[in-house]
Short mmCIF file of C-alpha atoms in Angstrom, two decimals:
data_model
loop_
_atom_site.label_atom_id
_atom_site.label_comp_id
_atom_site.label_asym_id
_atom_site.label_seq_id
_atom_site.Cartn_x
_atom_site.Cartn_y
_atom_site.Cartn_z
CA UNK A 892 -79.67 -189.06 34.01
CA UNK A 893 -82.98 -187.64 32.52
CA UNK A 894 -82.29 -184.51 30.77
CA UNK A 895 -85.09 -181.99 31.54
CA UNK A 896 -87.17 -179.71 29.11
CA UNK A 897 -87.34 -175.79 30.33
CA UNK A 898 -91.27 -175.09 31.67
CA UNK A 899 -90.89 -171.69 29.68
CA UNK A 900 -91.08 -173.39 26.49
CA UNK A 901 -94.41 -175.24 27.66
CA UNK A 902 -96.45 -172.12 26.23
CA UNK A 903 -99.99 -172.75 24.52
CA UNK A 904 -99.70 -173.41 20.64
CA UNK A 905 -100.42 -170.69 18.18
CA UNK A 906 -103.44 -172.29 16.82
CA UNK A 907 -103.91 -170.38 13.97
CA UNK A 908 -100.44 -172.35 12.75
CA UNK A 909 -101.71 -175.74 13.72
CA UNK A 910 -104.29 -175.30 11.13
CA UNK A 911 -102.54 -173.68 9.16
CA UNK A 912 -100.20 -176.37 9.04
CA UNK A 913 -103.36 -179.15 8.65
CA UNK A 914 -104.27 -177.22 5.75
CA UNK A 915 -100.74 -176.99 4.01
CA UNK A 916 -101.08 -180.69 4.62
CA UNK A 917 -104.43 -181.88 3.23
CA UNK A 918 -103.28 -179.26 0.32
CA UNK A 919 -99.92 -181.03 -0.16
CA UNK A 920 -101.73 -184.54 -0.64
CA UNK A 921 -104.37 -182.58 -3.35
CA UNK A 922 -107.18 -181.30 -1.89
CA UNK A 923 -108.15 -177.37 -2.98
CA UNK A 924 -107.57 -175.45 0.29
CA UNK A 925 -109.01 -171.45 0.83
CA UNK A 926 -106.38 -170.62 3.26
CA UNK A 927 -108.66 -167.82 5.27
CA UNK A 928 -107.06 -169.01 8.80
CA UNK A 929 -103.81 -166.72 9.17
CA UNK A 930 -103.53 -162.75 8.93
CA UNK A 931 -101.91 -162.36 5.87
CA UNK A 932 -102.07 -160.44 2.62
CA UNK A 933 -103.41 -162.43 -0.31
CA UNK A 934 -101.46 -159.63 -2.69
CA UNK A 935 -97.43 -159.59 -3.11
CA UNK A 936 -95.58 -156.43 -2.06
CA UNK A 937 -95.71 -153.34 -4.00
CA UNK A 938 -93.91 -153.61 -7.18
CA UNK A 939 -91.36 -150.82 -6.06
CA UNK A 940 -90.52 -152.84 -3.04
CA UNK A 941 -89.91 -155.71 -5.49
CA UNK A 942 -87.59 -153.48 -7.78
CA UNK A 943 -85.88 -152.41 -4.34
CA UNK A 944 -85.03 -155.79 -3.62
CA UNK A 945 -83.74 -156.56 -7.07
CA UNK A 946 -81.50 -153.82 -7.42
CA UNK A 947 -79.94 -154.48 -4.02
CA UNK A 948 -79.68 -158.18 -4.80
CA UNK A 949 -77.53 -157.18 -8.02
CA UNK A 950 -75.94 -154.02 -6.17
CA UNK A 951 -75.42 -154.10 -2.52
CA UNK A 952 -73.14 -156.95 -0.16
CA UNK A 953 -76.21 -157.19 2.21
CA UNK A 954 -74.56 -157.87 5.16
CA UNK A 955 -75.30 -156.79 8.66
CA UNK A 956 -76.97 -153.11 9.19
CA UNK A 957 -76.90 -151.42 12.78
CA UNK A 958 -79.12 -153.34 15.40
CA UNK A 959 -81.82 -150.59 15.12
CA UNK A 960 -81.90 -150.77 11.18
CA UNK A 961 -80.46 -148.79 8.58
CA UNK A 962 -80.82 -144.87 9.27
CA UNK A 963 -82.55 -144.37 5.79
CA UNK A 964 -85.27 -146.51 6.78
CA UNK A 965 -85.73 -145.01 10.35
CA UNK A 966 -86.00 -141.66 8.51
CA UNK A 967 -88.66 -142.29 6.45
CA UNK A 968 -90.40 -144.24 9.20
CA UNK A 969 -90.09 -140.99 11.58
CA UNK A 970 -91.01 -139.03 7.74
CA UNK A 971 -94.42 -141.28 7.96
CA UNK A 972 -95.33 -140.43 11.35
CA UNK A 973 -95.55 -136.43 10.61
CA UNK A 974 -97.61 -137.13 7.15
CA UNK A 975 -99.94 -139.63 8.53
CA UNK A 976 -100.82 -138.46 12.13
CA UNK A 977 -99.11 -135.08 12.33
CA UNK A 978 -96.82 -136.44 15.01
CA UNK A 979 -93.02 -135.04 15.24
CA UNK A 980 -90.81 -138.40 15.54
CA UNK A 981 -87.34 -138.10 16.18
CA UNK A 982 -85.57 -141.18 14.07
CA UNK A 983 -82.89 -142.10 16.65
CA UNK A 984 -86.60 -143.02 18.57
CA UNK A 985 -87.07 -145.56 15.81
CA UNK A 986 -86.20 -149.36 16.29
CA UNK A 987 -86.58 -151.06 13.13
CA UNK A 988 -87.33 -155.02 14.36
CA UNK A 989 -87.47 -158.61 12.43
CA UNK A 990 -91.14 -158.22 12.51
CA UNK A 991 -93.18 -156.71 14.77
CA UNK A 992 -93.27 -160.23 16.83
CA UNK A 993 -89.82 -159.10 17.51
CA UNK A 994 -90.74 -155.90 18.67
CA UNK A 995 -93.04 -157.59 21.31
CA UNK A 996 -90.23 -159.60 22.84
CA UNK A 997 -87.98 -156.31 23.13
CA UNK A 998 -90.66 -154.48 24.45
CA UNK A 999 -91.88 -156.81 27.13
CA UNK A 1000 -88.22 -157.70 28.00
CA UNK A 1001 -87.20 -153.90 28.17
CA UNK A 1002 -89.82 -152.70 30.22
CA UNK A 1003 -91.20 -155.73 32.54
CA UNK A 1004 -89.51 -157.92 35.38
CA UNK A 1005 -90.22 -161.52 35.97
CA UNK A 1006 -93.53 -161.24 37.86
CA UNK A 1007 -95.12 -158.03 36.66
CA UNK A 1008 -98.60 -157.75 35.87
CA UNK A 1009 -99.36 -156.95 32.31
CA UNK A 1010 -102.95 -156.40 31.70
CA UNK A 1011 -104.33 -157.67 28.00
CA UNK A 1012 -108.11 -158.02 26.52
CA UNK A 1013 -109.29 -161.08 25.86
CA UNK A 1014 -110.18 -161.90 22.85
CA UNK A 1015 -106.68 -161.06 21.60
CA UNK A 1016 -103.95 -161.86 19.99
CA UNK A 1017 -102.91 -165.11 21.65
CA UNK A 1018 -99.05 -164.15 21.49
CA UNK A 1019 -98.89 -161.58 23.70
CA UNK A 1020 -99.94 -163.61 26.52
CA UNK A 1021 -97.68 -166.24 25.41
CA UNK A 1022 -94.79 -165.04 25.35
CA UNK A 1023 -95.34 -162.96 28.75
CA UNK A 1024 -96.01 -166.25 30.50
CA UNK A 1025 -92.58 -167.72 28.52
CA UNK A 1026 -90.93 -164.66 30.62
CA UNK A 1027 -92.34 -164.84 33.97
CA UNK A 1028 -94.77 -162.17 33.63
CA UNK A 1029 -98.05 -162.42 34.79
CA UNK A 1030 -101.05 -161.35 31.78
CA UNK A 1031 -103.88 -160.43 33.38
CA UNK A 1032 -106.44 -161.27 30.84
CA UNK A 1033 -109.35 -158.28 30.29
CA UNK A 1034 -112.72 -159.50 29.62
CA UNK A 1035 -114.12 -157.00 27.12
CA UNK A 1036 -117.27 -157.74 24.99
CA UNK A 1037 -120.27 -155.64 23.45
CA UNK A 1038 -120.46 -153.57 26.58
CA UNK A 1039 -116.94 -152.48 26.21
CA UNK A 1040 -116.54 -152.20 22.38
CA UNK A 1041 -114.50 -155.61 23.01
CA UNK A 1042 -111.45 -153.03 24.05
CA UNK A 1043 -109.86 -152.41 27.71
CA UNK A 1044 -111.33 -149.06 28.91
CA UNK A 1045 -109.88 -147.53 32.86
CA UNK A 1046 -112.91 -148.58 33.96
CA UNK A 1047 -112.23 -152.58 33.18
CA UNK A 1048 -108.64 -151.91 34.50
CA UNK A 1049 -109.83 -150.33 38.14
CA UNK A 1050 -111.42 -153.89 38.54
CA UNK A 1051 -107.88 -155.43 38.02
CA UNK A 1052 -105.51 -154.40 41.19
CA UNK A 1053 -101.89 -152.92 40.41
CA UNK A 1054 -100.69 -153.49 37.12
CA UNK A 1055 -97.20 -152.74 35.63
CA UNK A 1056 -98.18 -152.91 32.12
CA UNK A 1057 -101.21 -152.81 29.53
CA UNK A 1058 -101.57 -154.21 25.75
CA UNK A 1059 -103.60 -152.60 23.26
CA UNK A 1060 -104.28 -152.94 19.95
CA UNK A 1061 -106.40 -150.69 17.74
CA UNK A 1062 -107.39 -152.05 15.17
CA UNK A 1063 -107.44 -155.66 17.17
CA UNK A 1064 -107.32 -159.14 15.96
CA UNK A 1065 -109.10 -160.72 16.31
CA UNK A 1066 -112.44 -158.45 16.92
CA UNK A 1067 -110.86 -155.83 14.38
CA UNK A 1068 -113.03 -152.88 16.54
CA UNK A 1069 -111.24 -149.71 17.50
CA UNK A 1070 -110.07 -147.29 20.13
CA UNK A 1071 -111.47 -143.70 19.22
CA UNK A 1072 -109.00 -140.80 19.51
CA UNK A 1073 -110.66 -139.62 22.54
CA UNK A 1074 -110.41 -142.77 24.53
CA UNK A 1075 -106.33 -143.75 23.46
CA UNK A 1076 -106.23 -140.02 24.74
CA UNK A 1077 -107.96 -141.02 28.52
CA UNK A 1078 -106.08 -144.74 28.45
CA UNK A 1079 -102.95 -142.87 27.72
CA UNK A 1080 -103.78 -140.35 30.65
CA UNK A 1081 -104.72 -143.33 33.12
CA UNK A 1082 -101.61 -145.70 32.47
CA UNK A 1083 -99.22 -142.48 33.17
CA UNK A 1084 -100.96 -141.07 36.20
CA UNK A 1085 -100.42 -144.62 37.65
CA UNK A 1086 -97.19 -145.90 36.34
CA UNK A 1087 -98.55 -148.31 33.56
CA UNK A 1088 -96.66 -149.20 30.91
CA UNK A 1089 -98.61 -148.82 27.74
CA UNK A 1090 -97.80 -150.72 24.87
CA UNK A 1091 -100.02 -149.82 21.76
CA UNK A 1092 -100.07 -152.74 18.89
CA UNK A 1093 -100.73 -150.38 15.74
CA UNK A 1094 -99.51 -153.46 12.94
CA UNK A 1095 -102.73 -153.00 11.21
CA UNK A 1096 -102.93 -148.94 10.46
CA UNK A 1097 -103.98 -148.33 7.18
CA UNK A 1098 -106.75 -150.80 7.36
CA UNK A 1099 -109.97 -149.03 8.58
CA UNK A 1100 -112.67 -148.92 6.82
CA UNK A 1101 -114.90 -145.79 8.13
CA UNK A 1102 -112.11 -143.91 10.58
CA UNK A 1103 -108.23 -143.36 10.59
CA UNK A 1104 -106.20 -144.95 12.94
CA UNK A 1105 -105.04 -142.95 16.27
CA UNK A 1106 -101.60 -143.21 17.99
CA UNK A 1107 -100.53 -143.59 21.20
CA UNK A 1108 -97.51 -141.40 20.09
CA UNK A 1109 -100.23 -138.49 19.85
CA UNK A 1110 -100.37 -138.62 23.93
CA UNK A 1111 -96.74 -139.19 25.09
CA UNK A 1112 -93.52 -140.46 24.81
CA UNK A 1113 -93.88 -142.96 27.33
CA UNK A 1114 -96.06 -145.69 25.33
CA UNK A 1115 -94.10 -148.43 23.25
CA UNK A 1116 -95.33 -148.00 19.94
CA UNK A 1117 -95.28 -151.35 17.79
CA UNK A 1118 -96.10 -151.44 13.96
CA UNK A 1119 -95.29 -153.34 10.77
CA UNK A 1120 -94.24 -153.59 7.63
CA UNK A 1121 -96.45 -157.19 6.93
CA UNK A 1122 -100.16 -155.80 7.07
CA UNK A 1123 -101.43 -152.90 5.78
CA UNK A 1124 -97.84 -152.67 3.83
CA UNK A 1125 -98.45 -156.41 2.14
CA UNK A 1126 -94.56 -157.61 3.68
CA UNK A 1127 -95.80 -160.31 5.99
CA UNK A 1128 -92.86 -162.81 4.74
CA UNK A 1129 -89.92 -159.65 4.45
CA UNK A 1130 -90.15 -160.25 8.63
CA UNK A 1131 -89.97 -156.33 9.30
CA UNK A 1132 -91.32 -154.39 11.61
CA UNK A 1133 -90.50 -151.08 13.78
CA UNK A 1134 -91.18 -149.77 16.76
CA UNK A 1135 -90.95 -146.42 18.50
CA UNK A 1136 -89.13 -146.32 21.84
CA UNK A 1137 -89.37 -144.05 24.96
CA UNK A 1138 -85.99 -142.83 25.92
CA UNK A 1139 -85.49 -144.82 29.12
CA UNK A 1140 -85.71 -147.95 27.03
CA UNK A 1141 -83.99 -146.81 24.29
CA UNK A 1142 -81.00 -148.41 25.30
CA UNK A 1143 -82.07 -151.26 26.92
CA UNK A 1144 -83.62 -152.11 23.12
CA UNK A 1145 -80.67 -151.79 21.43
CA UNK A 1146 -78.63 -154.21 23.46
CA UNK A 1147 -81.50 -156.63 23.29
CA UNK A 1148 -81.69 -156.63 19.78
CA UNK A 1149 -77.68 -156.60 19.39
CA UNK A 1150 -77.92 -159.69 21.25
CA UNK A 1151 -81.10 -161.03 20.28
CA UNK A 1152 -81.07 -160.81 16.51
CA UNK A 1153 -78.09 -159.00 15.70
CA UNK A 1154 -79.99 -156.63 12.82
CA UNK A 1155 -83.56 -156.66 11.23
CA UNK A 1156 -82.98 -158.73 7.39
CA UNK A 1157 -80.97 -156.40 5.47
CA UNK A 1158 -82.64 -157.27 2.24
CA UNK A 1159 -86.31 -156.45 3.67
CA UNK A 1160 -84.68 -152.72 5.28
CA UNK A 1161 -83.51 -151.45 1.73
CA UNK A 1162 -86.27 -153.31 -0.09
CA UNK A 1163 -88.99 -151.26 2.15
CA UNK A 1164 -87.86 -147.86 1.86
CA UNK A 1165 -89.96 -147.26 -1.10
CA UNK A 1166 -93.03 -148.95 0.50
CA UNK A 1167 -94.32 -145.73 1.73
CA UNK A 1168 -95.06 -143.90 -1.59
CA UNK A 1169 -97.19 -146.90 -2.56
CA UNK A 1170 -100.44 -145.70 -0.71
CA UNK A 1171 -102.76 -145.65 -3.67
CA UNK A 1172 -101.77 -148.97 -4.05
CA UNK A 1173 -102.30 -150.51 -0.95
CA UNK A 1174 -105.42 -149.02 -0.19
CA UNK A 1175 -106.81 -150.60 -3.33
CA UNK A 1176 -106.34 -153.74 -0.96
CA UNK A 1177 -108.44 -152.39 2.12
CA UNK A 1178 -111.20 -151.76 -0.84
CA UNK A 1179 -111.18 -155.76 -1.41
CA UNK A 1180 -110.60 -156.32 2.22
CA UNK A 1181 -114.03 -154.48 2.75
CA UNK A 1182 -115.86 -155.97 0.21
CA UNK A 1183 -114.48 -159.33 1.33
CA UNK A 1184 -116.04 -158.10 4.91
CA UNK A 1185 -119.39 -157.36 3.53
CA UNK A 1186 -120.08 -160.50 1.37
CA UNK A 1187 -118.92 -162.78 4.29
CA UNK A 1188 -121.01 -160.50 6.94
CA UNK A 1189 -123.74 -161.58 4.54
CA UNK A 1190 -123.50 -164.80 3.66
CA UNK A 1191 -123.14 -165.44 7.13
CA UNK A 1192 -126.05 -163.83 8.67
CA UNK A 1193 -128.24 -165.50 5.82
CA UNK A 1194 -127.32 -168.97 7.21
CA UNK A 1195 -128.06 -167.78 10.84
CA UNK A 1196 -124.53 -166.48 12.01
CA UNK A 1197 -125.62 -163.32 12.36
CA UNK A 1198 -123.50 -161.85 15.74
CA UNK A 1199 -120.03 -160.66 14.88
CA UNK A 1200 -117.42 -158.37 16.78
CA UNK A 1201 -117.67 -154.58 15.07
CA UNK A 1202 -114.98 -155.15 11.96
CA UNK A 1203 -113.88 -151.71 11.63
CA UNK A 1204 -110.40 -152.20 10.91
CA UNK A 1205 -107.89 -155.05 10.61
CA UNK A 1206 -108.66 -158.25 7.90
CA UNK A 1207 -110.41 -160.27 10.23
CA UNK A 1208 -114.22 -161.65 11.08
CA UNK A 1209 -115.18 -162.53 14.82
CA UNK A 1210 -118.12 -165.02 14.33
CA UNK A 1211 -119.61 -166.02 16.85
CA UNK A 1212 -121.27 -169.94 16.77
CA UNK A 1213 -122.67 -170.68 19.79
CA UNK A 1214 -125.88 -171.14 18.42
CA UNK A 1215 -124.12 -174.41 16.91
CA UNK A 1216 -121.71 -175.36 18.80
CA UNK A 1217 -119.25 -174.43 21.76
CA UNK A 1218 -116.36 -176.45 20.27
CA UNK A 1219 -114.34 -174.10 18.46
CA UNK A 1220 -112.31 -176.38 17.12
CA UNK A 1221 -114.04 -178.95 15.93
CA UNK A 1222 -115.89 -176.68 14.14
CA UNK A 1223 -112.78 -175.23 12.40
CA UNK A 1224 -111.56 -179.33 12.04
CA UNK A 1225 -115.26 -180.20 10.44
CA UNK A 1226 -115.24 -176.90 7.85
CA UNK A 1227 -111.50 -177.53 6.35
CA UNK A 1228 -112.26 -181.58 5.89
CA UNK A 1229 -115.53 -181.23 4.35
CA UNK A 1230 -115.59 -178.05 2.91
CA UNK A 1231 -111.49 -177.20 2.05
CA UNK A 1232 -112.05 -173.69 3.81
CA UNK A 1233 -109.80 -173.38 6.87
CA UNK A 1234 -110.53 -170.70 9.78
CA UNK A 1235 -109.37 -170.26 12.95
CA UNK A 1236 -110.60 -171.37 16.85
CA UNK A 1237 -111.50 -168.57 18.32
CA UNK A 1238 -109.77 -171.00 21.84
CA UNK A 1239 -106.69 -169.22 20.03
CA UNK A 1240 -107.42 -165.41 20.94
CA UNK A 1241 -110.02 -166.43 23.93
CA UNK A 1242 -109.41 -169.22 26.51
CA UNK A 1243 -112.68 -168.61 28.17
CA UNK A 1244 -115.58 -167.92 25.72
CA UNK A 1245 -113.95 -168.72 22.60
CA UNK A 1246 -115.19 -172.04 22.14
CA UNK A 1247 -118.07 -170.37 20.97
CA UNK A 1248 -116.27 -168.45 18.51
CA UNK A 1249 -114.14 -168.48 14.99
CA UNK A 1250 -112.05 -165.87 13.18
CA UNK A 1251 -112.40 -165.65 9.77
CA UNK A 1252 -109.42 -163.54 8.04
CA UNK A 1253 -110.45 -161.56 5.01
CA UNK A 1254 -106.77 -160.95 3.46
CA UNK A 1255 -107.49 -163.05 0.65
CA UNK A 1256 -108.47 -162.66 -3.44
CA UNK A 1257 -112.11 -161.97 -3.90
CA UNK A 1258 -112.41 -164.58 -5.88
CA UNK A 1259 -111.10 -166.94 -3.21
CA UNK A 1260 -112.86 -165.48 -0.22
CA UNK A 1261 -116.15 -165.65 -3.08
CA UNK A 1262 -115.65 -169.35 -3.33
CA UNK A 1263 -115.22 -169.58 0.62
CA UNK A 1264 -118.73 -168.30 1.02
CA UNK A 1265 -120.50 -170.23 -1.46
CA UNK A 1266 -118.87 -173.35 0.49
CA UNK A 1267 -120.10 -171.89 3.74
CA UNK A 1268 -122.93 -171.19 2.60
CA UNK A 1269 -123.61 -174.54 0.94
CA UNK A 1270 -122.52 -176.22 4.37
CA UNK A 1271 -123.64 -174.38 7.28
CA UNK A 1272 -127.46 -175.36 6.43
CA UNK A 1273 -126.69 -178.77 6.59
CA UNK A 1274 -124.41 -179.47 9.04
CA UNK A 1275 -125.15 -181.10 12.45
CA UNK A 1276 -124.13 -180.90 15.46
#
């Protein structure tokens, strides 16, 4: 008897890992690899998170914590919300999550049945639709460009028949534009007055370079509100994350996770609670983030590439390459053999048009991201296609 493989597993890679596992390869057998192909922080956690961890390490049994995280923690999560936005969080509304990936899967499990509609932009992040297909939920994929600020606005979701949910992320990966105040404030309006459930990816507040960061929290209780501690906070490897639940899924979460995960890594809980005070620090990194921006924006545009997505928040360059090529990936296989700078298919966050795409992520050192565009810049002129 043939033993059969579940069709929910049969899910669309997470390119940016392919290549990011092509690069760990060529880089394992010697060549000098700019890693510039996932979203992650080229600088180590704050040194008081590091201290954190030590002490505990020496200190503390680190054993299980409650499913929703350690109460400490959800305080000064709820603490952040009142300094940062001016928003009154209550901390038994806080789920703290092994990552905000995690946070996703209780979110779309909590509030969606097999066969809802969950509406999504596309570009985007490539997991959400993912794992709502690995479900049984339907994504309804968004097309959003220049004329929409490459963000879902009620207009784009009138077109779309009855949905039962909507993604959005502000700032987004991979386009890294914005939703103002004003317009989280009519999306917010629109999903309630029809029964939408809104959930609002906010992992990459704190990295904006000309406005704040609105939440969804500002407009309602109803919205899942899902954030991290890998971004703007420099954790990506601690695998913690939070989210803010609406009361009639409060419950529902906590089983999940009970179930699911048991508890977020106790280590990374009691190791983040001094994360918060470390602002000066960590916006010295959206500083290098921007100037990592502006040298690429312009190395770029001198070697024709000169149409990106609006980069006003997030770590992350939408380039588009049509005017080379429409194969994405190629592209991205060409630049890491010949060049050793690995980037991502922009096929990853747009199954439509993103052939003619790439994202560039601008997490890294300056130096590195320095090198990256004198390599571009040395090979773009020259390379055919």
């Amino acid at each position: 008897m043939t033993l059969r493989a579940s069709r929910r597993g049969f899910v669309p890679p997470f390119i940016a890992m392919d290549f990011l596992r092509a690069a760990n390869e060529r880089e394992a057998a010697g060549a000098e690899i700019i890693h510039l192909e996932v979203g992650q922080p080229g600088s180590s956690a704050p040194e008081p998170v590091l201290d954190a961890a030590r002490r505990a390490l020496a200190n503390e049994p680190i054993g299980y914590t409650d499913a929703l995280g350690i109460a400490p923690l959800r305080q000064a999560i709820a603490t952040h919300y009142q300094a940062q936005y001016g928003v009154a969080v209550d901390p038994g509304e806080v789920a703290v999550t092994t990552g905000s990936s995690a946070g996703f899967l209780l979110a779309f499990l909590a509030a969606f049945e097999p066969g809802d509609r969950v509406g999504l932009a596309i570009p985007g992040y490539p997991a959400y639709r993912n794992i709502l297909s690995a479900l049984g939920i339907e994504p309804v994929h968004i097309a959003v460009g220049e004329n929409a600020h490459y963000q879902p606005t009620p207009e784009l979701l009138d077109d779309l028949g009855s949905l039962d949910g909507l993604i959005v992320a502000s700032p987004a990966n991979p386009t890294g534009t914005m939703i103002s105040a004003a317009e989280l404030a009519r999306l917010t309006a629109y999903c309630r007055n029809r029964g939408i459930r809104l959930v609002s990816d906010e992992i990459y507040h704190g990295i904006t370079y000309d406005a704040a960061a609105a939440t969804a929290r500002a407009y309602g209780r109803e919205a899942v509100i899902v954030n991290s501690f890998s971004k703007y906070y420099s954790m990506t490897g601690w695998r913690l994350g939070w989210m803010l639940v609406p009361p009639d899924l409060a419950r529902s979460v906590e089983c999940l996770a009970q179930n699911v995960y048991i508890s977020p890594p106790a280590l990374s809980q009691i190791a983040a609670l001094p994360v918060f005070g470390c602002r000066v620090e960590l916006d010295r990194h959206v500083t290098r983030y921007r100037t990592n921006r502006d040298l690429l924006i312009h190395t770029l545009a001198a070697s024709g590439l000169s149409r990106f997505a609006p980069a006003e928040g997030a770590f992350y360059l939408y380039v588009d390459i049509s005017s080379l090529t429409r194969d994405s990936e190629e592209f991205c296989r060409r630049l890491l053999a010949e060049t050793g700078v690995a980037v991502t298919p922009g096929l990853d966050f747009d199954p439509v048009e993103g052939g003619g795409w790439v994202r560039i992520s601008l997490a890294g050192s300056a130096e590195s991201v320095a090198e990256a565009a004198r390599r571009l810049r040395d090979w773009l002129p020259q390379a055919r296609w």
